[in-house]
């Protein structure tokens, strides 16, 4: 999973999802998985 300051869709099958305040991109292609930098939860 790539950690980036700005996440973008890389193909048509990428989906942008918010989980616990984190913005993530999930896709059928594992190379397209991304997560936005966010505050670490304790």
PDB file of C-alpha atoms in Angstrom:
ATOM      1  CA  UNK A   1       0.000   0.000   0.000  1.00  0.00           C
ATOM      2  CA  UNK A   2       1.310   3.419  -0.964  1.00  0.00           C
ATOM      3  CA  UNK A   3       1.015   6.240   1.591  1.00  0.00           C
ATOM      4  CA  UNK A   4       0.573   9.609  -0.085  1.00  0.00           C
ATOM      5  CA  UNK A   5      -0.495  13.123   0.775  1.00  0.00           C
ATOM      6  CA  UNK A   6      -2.942  13.174  -2.147  1.00  0.00           C
ATOM      7  CA  UNK A   7      -4.636  10.001  -3.367  1.00  0.00           C
ATOM      8  CA  UNK A   8      -6.107   9.751  -6.864  1.00  0.00           C
ATOM      9  CA  UNK A   9      -7.874   7.099  -8.891  1.00  0.00           C
ATOM     10  CA  UNK A  10      -5.391   5.413 -11.220  1.00  0.00           C
ATOM     11  CA  UNK A  11      -7.952   3.496 -13.307  1.00  0.00           C
ATOM     12  CA  UNK A  12     -11.697   3.066 -13.780  1.00  0.00           C
ATOM     13  CA  UNK A  13     -11.930   0.267 -11.213  1.00  0.00           C
ATOM     14  CA  UNK A  14     -10.395   2.252  -8.336  1.00  0.00           C
ATOM     15  CA  UNK A  15     -12.789   3.173  -5.513  1.00  0.00           C
ATOM     16  CA  UNK A  16     -12.254   5.983  -2.995  1.00  0.00           C
ATOM     17  CA  UNK A  17     -13.285   4.953   0.533  1.00  0.00           C
ATOM     18  CA  UNK A  18     -13.233   6.703   3.930  1.00  0.00           C
ATOM     19  CA  UNK A  19     -12.461   4.451   6.910  1.00  0.00           C
ATOM     20  CA  UNK A  20     -12.087   5.932  10.416  1.00  0.00           C
ATOM     21  CA  UNK A  21     -11.190   9.317   8.958  1.00  0.00           C
ATOM     22  CA  UNK A  22      -8.609   7.917   6.505  1.00  0.00           C
ATOM     23  CA  UNK A  23      -9.089   8.285   2.769  1.00  0.00           C
ATOM     24  CA  UNK A  24      -8.141   5.124   0.894  1.00  0.00           C
ATOM     25  CA  UNK A  25      -8.166   3.908  -2.698  1.00  0.00           C
ATOM     26  CA  UNK A  26      -8.989   0.239  -3.227  1.00  0.00           C
ATOM     27  CA  UNK A  27      -8.816  -1.496  -6.589  1.00  0.00           C
ATOM     28  CA  UNK A  28      -8.720  -4.915  -8.225  1.00  0.00           C
ATOM     29  CA  UNK A  29      -5.102  -4.157  -9.114  1.00  0.00           C
ATOM     30  CA  UNK A  30      -3.067  -4.399  -5.866  1.00  0.00           C
ATOM     31  CA  UNK A  31      -0.530  -1.863  -7.176  1.00  0.00           C
ATOM     32  CA  UNK A  32      -3.241   0.821  -7.048  1.00  0.00           C
ATOM     33  CA  UNK A  33      -3.881   0.546  -3.284  1.00  0.00           C
ATOM     34  CA  UNK A  34      -3.251   3.909  -1.608  1.00  0.00           C
ATOM     35  CA  UNK A  35      -3.839   5.525   1.765  1.00  0.00           C
ATOM     36  CA  UNK A  36      -3.781   9.197   2.605  1.00  0.00           C
ATOM     37  CA  UNK A  37      -1.434  10.371   5.334  1.00  0.00           C
ATOM     38  CA  UNK A  38      -3.468  10.947   8.469  1.00  0.00           C
ATOM     39  CA  UNK A  39      -3.033  11.337  12.185  1.00  0.00           C
ATOM     40  CA  UNK A  40      -2.092   8.126  13.943  1.00  0.00           C
ATOM     41  CA  UNK A  41      -4.835   6.854  16.234  1.00  0.00           C
ATOM     42  CA  UNK A  42      -3.781   5.675  19.658  1.00  0.00           C
TER      43      UNK A  42
END
